[in-house]
Short mmCIF file of C-alpha atoms in Angstrom, two decimals:
data_model
loop_
_atom_site.label_atom_id
_atom_site.label_comp_id
_atom_site.label_asym_id
_atom_site.label_seq_id
_atom_site.Cartn_x
_atom_site.Cartn_y
_atom_site.Cartn_z
CA MET A 1 23.87 -22.85 3.29
CA ASP A 2 26.49 -20.27 2.41
CA THR A 3 28.26 -21.65 -0.63
CA ALA A 4 29.34 -18.38 -2.22
CA PRO A 5 32.94 -17.26 -1.69
CA PRO A 6 33.57 -14.15 0.40
CA ALA A 7 34.72 -10.96 -1.20
CA LEU A 8 38.46 -10.47 -1.57
CA PRO A 9 39.97 -7.79 0.66
CA THR A 10 40.10 -4.25 -0.62
CA THR A 11 42.33 -1.29 0.23
CA SER A 12 39.50 0.80 1.70
CA THR A 13 39.35 1.61 5.41
CA PRO A 14 36.82 -0.01 7.77
CA ALA A 15 34.96 3.31 8.03
CA GLN A 16 34.71 3.57 4.25
CA ASP A 17 33.56 -0.05 4.03
CA ALA A 18 30.82 0.59 6.60
CA ARG A 19 29.69 3.74 4.82
CA ASN A 20 29.61 2.04 1.42
CA ARG A 21 27.77 -0.92 2.94
CA ARG A 22 25.06 1.30 4.42
CA LYS A 23 24.75 3.30 1.22
CA GLY A 24 24.56 0.18 -0.95
CA ALA A 25 21.97 -1.53 1.25
CA THR A 26 19.84 1.63 1.46
CA ALA A 27 19.99 2.19 -2.28
CA ALA A 28 19.07 -1.44 -2.96
CA ALA A 29 16.09 -1.29 -0.60
CA LEU A 30 14.82 1.98 -2.09
CA ALA A 31 15.31 0.73 -5.63
CA SER A 32 13.34 -2.39 -4.85
CA ALA A 33 10.54 -0.46 -3.12
CA VAL A 34 9.96 2.09 -5.87
CA GLU A 35 10.32 -0.48 -8.65
CA TRP A 36 7.80 -2.83 -7.05
CA TYR A 37 5.45 0.06 -6.32
CA ASP A 38 5.39 0.91 -10.02
CA TYR A 39 4.85 -2.74 -10.89
CA PHE A 40 2.04 -3.30 -8.35
CA VAL A 41 -0.04 -0.25 -9.23
CA PHE A 42 -0.71 -1.94 -12.55
CA GLY A 43 -2.02 -5.06 -10.80
CA ILE A 44 -4.40 -3.03 -8.64
CA ALA A 45 -5.57 -0.97 -11.60
CA ALA A 46 -6.07 -4.17 -13.63
CA ALA A 47 -8.42 -5.48 -10.96
CA LEU A 48 -10.33 -2.19 -10.61
CA VAL A 49 -10.51 -0.14 -13.83
CA LEU A 50 -8.32 -1.20 -16.75
CA GLY A 51 -10.71 -3.85 -18.06
CA ASP A 52 -13.49 -1.32 -18.70
CA LEU A 53 -11.20 1.44 -19.98
CA TYR A 54 -8.94 -0.49 -22.34
CA PHE A 55 -10.71 -3.79 -23.06
CA PRO A 56 -14.45 -3.10 -23.44
CA ALA A 57 -16.31 -6.39 -23.81
CA GLY A 58 -19.72 -7.96 -23.41
CA SER A 59 -19.22 -9.14 -19.81
CA PRO A 60 -17.30 -7.80 -16.80
CA SER A 61 -15.38 -11.06 -16.41
CA ALA A 62 -14.15 -10.88 -20.02
CA GLY A 63 -12.76 -7.39 -19.44
CA VAL A 64 -11.07 -8.50 -16.22
CA LEU A 65 -9.56 -11.52 -18.00
CA ALA A 66 -8.18 -9.24 -20.70
CA SER A 67 -6.66 -6.83 -18.16
CA PHE A 68 -5.18 -9.73 -16.16
CA ALA A 69 -3.78 -11.16 -19.39
CA THR A 70 -2.03 -7.82 -19.91
CA PHE A 71 -0.85 -8.05 -16.29
CA ALA A 72 0.59 -11.50 -17.12
CA VAL A 73 2.39 -10.16 -20.21
CA GLY A 74 4.62 -8.17 -17.90
CA PHE A 75 5.69 -11.41 -16.24
CA LEU A 76 6.42 -13.07 -19.57
CA ALA A 77 8.78 -10.19 -20.31
CA ARG A 78 10.60 -10.48 -17.00
CA PRO A 79 12.96 -13.33 -17.98
CA PHE A 80 14.17 -11.25 -20.93
CA GLY A 81 15.03 -8.43 -18.57
CA GLY A 82 16.72 -10.91 -16.24
CA VAL A 83 18.77 -12.50 -19.05
CA ILE A 84 19.88 -9.21 -20.63
CA ALA A 85 20.66 -7.41 -17.38
CA GLY A 86 22.13 -10.57 -15.84
CA HIS A 87 24.52 -11.12 -18.72
CA LEU A 88 25.62 -7.47 -18.79
CA GLY A 89 25.55 -7.19 -14.99
CA ASP A 90 27.96 -10.10 -14.64
CA LYS A 91 30.25 -8.51 -17.23
CA ARG A 92 29.91 -4.76 -16.59
CA GLY A 93 28.69 -4.46 -13.03
CA ARG A 94 25.57 -4.53 -10.87
CA LYS A 95 25.09 -0.77 -10.58
CA PRO A 96 24.72 0.26 -14.25
CA MET A 97 22.07 -2.40 -14.88
CA LEU A 98 20.12 -1.33 -11.79
CA VAL A 99 20.18 2.30 -12.95
CA LEU A 100 19.00 1.28 -16.43
CA ALA A 101 16.17 -0.84 -14.98
CA LEU A 102 14.94 2.01 -12.78
CA THR A 103 14.99 4.44 -15.69
CA LEU A 104 13.01 2.09 -17.92
CA MET A 105 10.43 1.47 -15.18
CA GLY A 106 9.97 5.19 -14.53
CA VAL A 107 9.35 5.92 -18.20
CA ALA A 108 6.92 2.99 -18.65
CA THR A 109 4.88 3.69 -15.52
CA THR A 110 4.52 7.38 -16.25
CA GLY A 111 3.52 6.49 -19.81
CA ILE A 112 0.66 4.31 -18.52
CA GLY A 113 -0.55 7.18 -16.37
CA LEU A 114 -0.73 9.42 -19.45
CA LEU A 115 -2.12 6.84 -21.88
CA PRO A 116 -5.49 7.66 -23.57
CA THR A 117 -8.24 5.05 -23.25
CA TYR A 118 -9.95 2.85 -25.85
CA GLU A 119 -12.77 5.37 -26.16
CA THR A 120 -10.27 8.05 -27.22
CA ILE A 121 -7.84 6.29 -29.57
CA GLY A 122 -9.44 2.90 -30.19
CA MET A 123 -7.29 -0.22 -30.63
CA ALA A 124 -4.10 1.78 -30.22
CA ALA A 125 -4.92 2.08 -26.50
CA PRO A 126 -4.69 -1.63 -25.56
CA VAL A 127 -1.71 -2.10 -27.90
CA LEU A 128 0.20 0.72 -26.21
CA LEU A 129 -0.86 -0.51 -22.78
CA VAL A 130 0.54 -3.95 -23.50
CA THR A 131 3.77 -2.39 -24.85
CA LEU A 132 4.25 -0.31 -21.71
CA ARG A 133 3.49 -3.34 -19.55
CA VAL A 134 6.18 -5.30 -21.41
CA MET A 135 8.60 -2.46 -20.63
CA GLN A 136 7.63 -2.72 -16.96
CA GLY A 137 8.26 -6.47 -17.06
CA ILE A 138 11.70 -6.07 -18.62
CA ALA A 139 12.56 -3.40 -16.05
CA VAL A 140 11.54 -5.40 -12.98
CA GLY A 141 13.24 -8.51 -14.42
CA ALA A 142 16.45 -6.52 -14.65
CA GLN A 143 16.02 -4.76 -11.31
CA TRP A 144 15.70 -7.62 -8.84
CA GLY A 145 19.07 -9.18 -9.53
CA GLY A 146 20.87 -5.83 -9.43
CA ALA A 147 19.25 -4.68 -6.20
CA MET A 148 19.63 -8.09 -4.55
CA LEU A 149 23.32 -8.29 -5.38
CA LEU A 150 23.94 -4.68 -4.38
CA ALA A 151 22.70 -5.65 -0.92
CA THR A 152 24.06 -9.19 -0.48
CA GLU A 153 27.48 -8.53 -2.01
CA TYR A 154 28.00 -5.66 0.43
CA ALA A 155 26.90 -7.81 3.39
CA PRO A 156 29.41 -8.58 6.17
CA GLU A 157 30.20 -12.21 6.86
CA GLY A 158 27.31 -14.13 8.39
CA LYS A 159 24.71 -11.46 7.59
CA ARG A 160 23.89 -12.08 3.96
CA GLY A 161 20.35 -13.17 4.85
CA ILE A 162 19.42 -10.02 6.73
CA TYR A 163 21.03 -7.76 4.10
CA GLY A 164 19.23 -9.60 1.32
CA SER A 165 15.95 -9.08 3.17
CA PHE A 166 16.32 -5.30 2.74
CA VAL A 167 15.62 -5.85 -0.96
CA GLN A 168 12.78 -8.27 -0.20
CA LEU A 169 11.15 -5.57 1.93
CA GLY A 170 10.63 -3.63 -1.29
CA VAL A 171 7.70 -5.93 -2.08
CA PRO A 172 5.53 -5.20 1.00
CA ILE A 173 6.59 -1.56 0.93
CA GLY A 174 5.54 -1.40 -2.72
CA VAL A 175 2.20 -3.07 -1.94
CA VAL A 176 1.51 -0.80 1.05
CA THR A 177 2.41 2.31 -0.91
CA ALA A 178 0.44 1.29 -4.00
CA ASN A 179 -2.65 0.45 -1.95
CA SER A 180 -2.31 3.66 0.07
CA VAL A 181 -2.06 5.84 -3.02
CA PHE A 182 -5.08 4.11 -4.58
CA LEU A 183 -7.03 4.53 -1.35
CA LEU A 184 -6.19 8.23 -1.27
CA ALA A 185 -7.07 8.66 -4.93
CA GLY A 186 -10.43 6.97 -4.29
CA ALA A 187 -11.08 8.94 -1.11
CA PHE A 188 -10.58 12.34 -2.74
CA THR A 189 -12.44 11.62 -5.97
CA SER A 190 -15.94 10.46 -6.80
CA GLU A 191 -16.54 7.09 -8.50
CA SER A 192 -16.86 8.77 -11.89
CA ALA A 193 -13.79 10.97 -11.35
CA PHE A 194 -11.74 7.99 -10.19
CA ALA A 195 -12.67 6.04 -13.33
CA ALA A 196 -11.97 9.08 -15.52
CA TRP A 197 -8.65 10.31 -14.13
CA GLY A 198 -8.15 9.48 -10.44
CA TRP A 199 -6.65 6.05 -11.19
CA ARG A 200 -3.88 7.75 -13.18
CA LEU A 201 -2.37 9.54 -10.17
CA PRO A 202 -0.62 6.44 -8.71
CA PHE A 203 1.11 5.87 -12.06
CA LEU A 204 2.42 9.43 -12.26
CA VAL A 205 4.27 8.91 -8.99
CA GLY A 206 6.57 6.74 -11.12
CA LEU A 207 8.50 9.89 -11.99
CA LEU A 208 10.24 9.58 -8.61
CA VAL A 209 11.98 6.44 -9.86
CA LEU A 210 14.04 8.56 -12.23
CA VAL A 211 15.32 10.64 -9.31
CA LEU A 212 16.49 7.51 -7.51
CA ALA A 213 18.17 6.20 -10.67
CA TRP A 214 20.17 9.41 -10.88
CA TYR A 215 21.18 9.17 -7.20
CA ILE A 216 22.44 5.59 -7.51
CA HIS A 217 24.35 6.47 -10.67
CA LYS A 218 26.09 9.39 -8.95
CA HIS A 219 26.63 8.25 -5.37
CA VAL A 220 26.71 4.43 -5.08
CA GLU A 221 29.83 2.37 -5.81
CA GLU A 222 30.05 -1.04 -7.45
CA THR A 223 29.90 -4.03 -5.08
CA PRO A 224 33.17 -5.35 -3.59
CA GLU A 225 32.47 -8.95 -4.64
CA PHE A 226 32.03 -7.96 -8.28
CA ARG A 227 35.24 -5.92 -8.19
CA ALA A 228 37.02 -8.86 -6.57
CA ALA A 229 35.71 -11.27 -9.20
CA GLU A 230 36.85 -8.91 -11.95
CA ARG A 231 40.35 -8.72 -10.48
CA ALA A 232 40.53 -12.49 -10.09
CA LEU A 233 39.42 -13.10 -13.67
CA ALA A 234 41.84 -10.51 -15.02
CA GLU A 235 44.73 -12.03 -13.06
CA LYS A 236 43.84 -15.54 -14.25
CA GLU A 237 43.63 -14.37 -17.85
CA LYS A 238 47.00 -12.64 -17.55
CA GLU A 239 48.55 -15.76 -16.02
CA GLU A 240 47.13 -18.03 -18.73
CA LYS A 241 48.37 -15.73 -21.49
CA GLY A 242 51.80 -15.60 -19.88
CA GLN A 243 51.99 -19.38 -19.72
CA ALA A 244 50.88 -19.65 -23.32
CA THR A 245 53.56 -17.21 -24.42
CA GLU A 246 56.26 -19.16 -22.63
CA GLN A 247 55.14 -22.35 -24.34
CA GLY A 248 54.95 -20.70 -27.73
CA ALA A 249 51.23 -21.51 -27.96
CA ASP A 250 49.71 -18.09 -28.43
CA LYS A 251 47.39 -19.24 -31.17
CA GLU A 252 45.97 -22.15 -29.21
CA ALA A 253 45.54 -20.00 -26.10
CA GLY A 254 43.55 -17.51 -28.15
CA LYS A 255 41.21 -20.27 -29.26
CA GLY A 256 40.55 -21.21 -25.64
CA VAL A 257 39.47 -17.76 -24.52
CA GLY A 258 35.74 -17.27 -24.03
CA LYS A 259 34.63 -20.90 -24.22
CA GLY A 260 33.23 -21.03 -20.71
CA LYS A 261 35.84 -23.35 -19.14
CA GLY A 262 38.26 -20.78 -17.81
CA GLY A 263 37.66 -17.62 -15.82
CA ASP A 264 37.53 -15.42 -18.92
CA GLY A 265 34.83 -17.62 -20.41
CA ALA A 266 32.58 -16.87 -17.47
CA ARG A 267 33.24 -13.17 -17.87
CA ASN A 268 32.65 -13.15 -21.61
CA SER A 269 29.48 -15.21 -21.51
CA PRO A 270 27.85 -15.71 -18.11
CA LEU A 271 24.65 -16.83 -19.83
CA ARG A 272 26.48 -19.53 -21.79
CA THR A 273 28.12 -20.73 -18.58
CA ILE A 274 24.72 -20.97 -16.88
CA LEU A 275 23.10 -22.78 -19.83
CA ARG A 276 25.93 -25.29 -20.14
CA GLY A 277 26.57 -26.17 -16.52
CA HIS A 278 23.96 -24.72 -14.16
CA LEU A 279 20.59 -24.80 -15.91
CA GLY A 280 19.31 -27.47 -13.52
CA THR A 281 20.02 -25.20 -10.56
CA VAL A 282 18.16 -22.36 -12.28
CA PHE A 283 15.06 -24.52 -12.78
CA LEU A 284 15.21 -25.84 -9.23
CA ALA A 285 15.38 -22.28 -7.94
CA GLY A 286 12.41 -21.31 -10.11
CA GLY A 287 10.42 -24.38 -9.10
CA SER A 288 11.06 -23.72 -5.43
CA PHE A 289 9.73 -20.16 -5.62
CA ALA A 290 6.76 -20.32 -8.02
CA VAL A 291 4.26 -21.11 -5.24
CA ASN A 292 5.34 -18.04 -3.29
CA THR A 293 4.96 -15.58 -6.14
CA ALA A 294 1.70 -17.19 -7.35
CA THR A 295 0.09 -17.04 -3.92
CA PHE A 296 1.30 -13.50 -3.42
CA TYR A 297 -0.30 -12.22 -6.64
CA ILE A 298 -3.47 -14.17 -5.94
CA LEU A 299 -3.70 -12.31 -2.63
CA ILE A 300 -3.01 -8.79 -3.91
CA THR A 301 -4.83 -8.89 -7.27
CA GLY A 302 -6.91 -12.05 -7.68
CA VAL A 303 -8.57 -11.80 -4.26
CA LEU A 304 -9.19 -8.08 -4.80
CA ASP A 305 -11.14 -8.85 -7.98
CA TYR A 306 -12.87 -11.91 -6.47
CA THR A 307 -14.07 -10.20 -3.30
CA THR A 308 -15.29 -7.02 -5.01
CA ARG A 309 -16.83 -8.57 -8.13
CA GLU A 310 -18.08 -11.95 -6.90
CA LEU A 311 -18.61 -11.41 -3.16
CA ASP A 312 -19.76 -7.75 -3.44
CA MET A 313 -17.32 -6.56 -0.78
CA ASN A 314 -16.37 -2.89 -0.53
CA ARG A 315 -13.32 -1.98 -2.63
CA GLY A 316 -11.85 0.44 -0.08
CA ALA A 317 -12.29 -2.04 2.78
CA VAL A 318 -10.59 -4.84 0.86
CA LEU A 319 -7.70 -2.55 -0.09
CA THR A 320 -7.34 -1.56 3.56
CA VAL A 321 -7.14 -5.21 4.62
CA SER A 322 -4.49 -5.84 1.97
CA LEU A 323 -2.54 -2.82 3.17
CA CYS A 324 -2.64 -3.88 6.83
CA VAL A 325 -1.64 -7.47 6.04
CA SER A 326 1.31 -6.21 3.98
CA LEU A 327 2.50 -4.11 6.92
CA THR A 328 3.08 -7.29 8.93
CA GLN A 329 5.56 -8.46 6.30
CA LEU A 330 7.82 -5.54 7.19
CA VAL A 331 8.56 -7.38 10.44
CA LEU A 332 8.33 -11.01 9.35
CA ILE A 333 10.59 -10.79 6.28
CA PRO A 334 13.73 -9.50 8.07
CA ALA A 335 13.01 -11.74 11.08
CA SER A 336 12.94 -14.90 8.94
CA ALA A 337 16.02 -13.74 7.04
CA ALA A 338 17.94 -13.13 10.27
CA LEU A 339 16.91 -16.58 11.52
CA SER A 340 18.19 -18.11 8.28
CA ASP A 341 21.62 -16.61 9.04
CA ARG A 342 21.61 -18.69 12.21
CA ILE A 343 19.99 -22.02 11.31
CA GLY A 344 20.20 -22.15 7.50
CA ARG A 345 18.30 -20.87 4.46
CA ILE A 346 16.80 -24.16 3.31
CA ARG A 347 15.19 -24.98 6.63
CA ILE A 348 13.34 -21.66 6.87
CA TYR A 349 12.53 -21.59 3.17
CA GLY A 350 11.02 -25.08 3.26
CA LEU A 351 8.95 -24.27 6.35
CA GLY A 352 7.30 -21.40 4.49
CA ALA A 353 6.50 -23.56 1.46
CA ALA A 354 4.93 -26.28 3.62
CA GLY A 355 2.84 -23.68 5.44
CA ILE A 356 1.46 -22.30 2.17
CA ALA A 357 0.38 -25.80 1.12
CA LEU A 358 -1.39 -26.49 4.43
CA TRP A 359 -3.17 -23.12 4.52
CA ALA A 360 -4.43 -23.01 0.89
CA VAL A 361 -7.83 -24.59 1.66
CA PRO A 362 -8.59 -22.86 5.00
CA MET A 363 -7.67 -19.50 3.48
CA PHE A 364 -10.36 -19.63 0.78
CA LEU A 365 -12.94 -21.10 3.14
CA LEU A 366 -12.47 -17.97 5.25
CA ILE A 367 -12.51 -15.60 2.26
CA ASP A 368 -15.71 -17.15 0.96
CA THR A 369 -17.58 -16.07 4.10
CA GLY A 370 -17.60 -12.52 2.70
CA SER A 371 -16.55 -11.22 6.11
CA LEU A 372 -13.79 -8.59 6.33
CA LEU A 373 -12.61 -10.12 9.60
CA TRP A 374 -12.21 -13.60 8.15
CA LEU A 375 -10.71 -12.15 4.97
CA ALA A 376 -8.09 -10.47 7.16
CA VAL A 377 -7.40 -13.67 9.12
CA GLY A 378 -7.13 -15.83 6.00
CA THR A 379 -4.80 -13.50 4.13
CA PHE A 380 -2.75 -12.65 7.23
CA VAL A 381 -1.82 -16.27 7.95
CA ALA A 382 -1.00 -16.83 4.28
CA SER A 383 1.12 -13.69 4.33
CA CYS A 384 3.06 -15.03 7.33
CA PHE A 385 4.07 -18.16 5.42
CA LEU A 386 4.95 -16.09 2.35
CA SER A 387 7.18 -13.86 4.48
CA ILE A 388 8.91 -16.83 6.12
CA MET A 389 9.78 -18.10 2.68
CA TYR A 390 10.55 -14.73 1.08
CA GLY A 391 12.93 -13.43 3.76
CA PRO A 392 15.88 -15.76 3.07
CA GLN A 393 15.15 -16.15 -0.65
CA ALA A 394 17.53 -13.42 -1.90
CA ALA A 395 20.51 -14.79 0.03
CA LEU A 396 19.62 -18.37 -0.93
CA PHE A 397 19.53 -17.59 -4.64
CA ALA A 398 22.74 -15.54 -4.43
CA GLU A 399 24.52 -18.45 -2.76
CA LEU A 400 23.53 -20.90 -5.50
CA PHE A 401 25.95 -19.22 -7.95
CA THR A 402 29.48 -17.80 -7.91
CA PRO A 403 29.97 -14.02 -8.40
CA GLU A 404 30.91 -14.11 -12.10
CA MET A 405 27.56 -15.67 -13.06
CA ARG A 406 25.42 -14.76 -10.04
CA TYR A 407 23.37 -11.93 -11.61
CA THR A 408 22.42 -14.16 -14.54
CA GLY A 409 21.71 -17.32 -12.56
CA ALA A 410 19.77 -15.76 -9.69
CA SER A 411 17.74 -13.51 -12.00
CA LEU A 412 16.80 -16.40 -14.29
CA GLY A 413 15.65 -18.54 -11.38
CA TYR A 414 13.57 -15.74 -9.91
CA GLN A 415 11.98 -14.71 -13.20
CA ILE A 416 11.13 -18.28 -14.25
CA ALA A 417 9.18 -18.52 -11.01
CA ALA A 418 7.55 -15.17 -11.75
CA VAL A 419 6.30 -16.40 -15.14
CA LEU A 420 5.13 -19.83 -13.98
CA GLY A 421 3.63 -18.49 -10.76
CA GLY A 422 2.96 -14.78 -10.43
CA GLY A 423 2.17 -13.68 -13.95
CA LEU A 424 -0.38 -16.36 -14.69
CA ALA A 425 -1.85 -16.72 -11.19
CA PRO A 426 -4.60 -14.02 -11.28
CA PHE A 427 -5.55 -15.08 -14.83
CA VAL A 428 -5.63 -18.77 -13.83
CA MET A 429 -7.66 -17.88 -10.75
CA VAL A 430 -10.39 -16.15 -12.77
CA LEU A 431 -10.46 -19.04 -15.26
CA LEU A 432 -10.73 -21.62 -12.47
CA LEU A 433 -13.52 -19.71 -10.75
CA GLU A 434 -15.42 -19.27 -14.01
CA THR A 435 -14.95 -22.93 -14.99
CA THR A 436 -15.49 -24.71 -11.67
CA GLY A 437 -17.57 -22.23 -9.74
CA THR A 438 -15.64 -22.94 -6.54
CA SER A 439 -12.65 -21.30 -4.91
CA MET A 440 -11.37 -24.75 -3.89
CA SER A 441 -10.00 -25.09 -7.41
CA VAL A 442 -7.72 -22.14 -6.67
CA SER A 443 -6.62 -23.85 -3.44
CA ALA A 444 -5.76 -26.96 -5.46
CA TYR A 445 -3.70 -24.83 -7.85
CA ILE A 446 -1.71 -23.41 -4.93
CA ILE A 447 -1.18 -26.86 -3.39
CA GLY A 448 0.10 -28.22 -6.72
CA LEU A 449 2.71 -25.45 -6.92
CA ALA A 450 3.65 -26.07 -3.28
CA VAL A 451 4.36 -29.73 -4.01
CA ILE A 452 6.69 -28.69 -6.83
CA ALA A 453 8.38 -26.22 -4.48
CA LEU A 454 8.94 -28.78 -1.75
CA GLY A 455 10.41 -31.25 -4.27
CA SER A 456 12.78 -28.60 -5.63
CA ILE A 457 13.82 -27.57 -2.12
CA LYS A 458 14.57 -31.19 -1.24
CA VAL A 459 16.91 -31.55 -4.24
CA LEU A 460 18.66 -28.25 -3.42
CA SER A 461 19.05 -29.40 0.18
CA ASP A 462 20.54 -32.73 -0.88
CA ARG A 463 23.00 -30.95 -3.17
CA ALA A 464 24.06 -28.59 -0.41
CA ARG A 465 24.53 -31.50 1.99
CA SER A 466 26.67 -33.41 -0.54
CA ARG A 467 28.93 -30.38 -0.95
#
């Protein structure tokens, strides 16, 4: 399913094209990795320490719910980042929005690492924590579209899937790095020192994001497909104005500019174009992906809280399992993306969604044993299905929209899924466990999202076939 038009030819040499392609793909992968690292350290900290430090309450579960609610706030902010950066990214370019997103994330993450606790400044502490989390949400909402397009719009013909997977690898790299830094912080500090200041160290690493933002600003060029779309729109606008002048209809031509029907309309208001003619595609994209992001955050945050608080499993051991499982995604994500270049995005994407649905019950039956071995098996198999689905997702979403509205459309679809799935998933998981007393309720939640995903994928497949 490759519906997006190829980039128009440029005047650069093949050697320059290859160099720019490598530089763009590398920058996109690094941007994704460091951005997701900053985003994930909050999820781990929310499961381990933030509830006690910023939301003191009568019961441990209440504090965890409050910290997970703050975790979810970041997801609610992500669509705003996607809309703002998507609109400007479709008008001004992919690179400047990516640089801005990285800068905002670096500032917010470092700010969390320096933030005083409730004991020190009272109610100002949770208020500031929520504010900084909102900034993180806006930043990651803006980042994904920019990084994804930086990679896929530089991709050579027939390799958009594998190039898009470079950005997707940022997620497991971010998880591995975040878990590793937390493990190191815990290993070199006592329990009391970790609770007092050791947990802050992973957040202070966020300063490195600012270095990467500077590098991309200075050394990475805008994508060829965006430049081609800009030239095409400019030429169309010039041609339409010329025709209007010849017909003596300058005034009427001026009224037509920017209304979303011609090329200039798409450039002036990509968001309006999406809302008027492509909103259904956005919701289908979001519906198809919510199960993936929900299951992912259940695995890396919800299960961490559940196994350490309810099953009395060792925190370091559970983090190690999560780290090892995430390492397998470094192989599976590009492999599934490369396969999608050969046999189609939808087929691979749908296989992953079906696998998640079938594994939801066995996974929690294994986790409930309280055994590290069965925890590893349960989460590993789930991670395989997530990777199969996640690998081709960047290319699939890019191909749903044309270049002049691609940043906006793809970002909106992704971030809607993040809100409906990822942001609420750990919070919903704790509520379900507290209400029902059984992890099977969480399995049912995952299966429900998988059914929505499979329905959305079927509609997208039918549309692609009709085209």
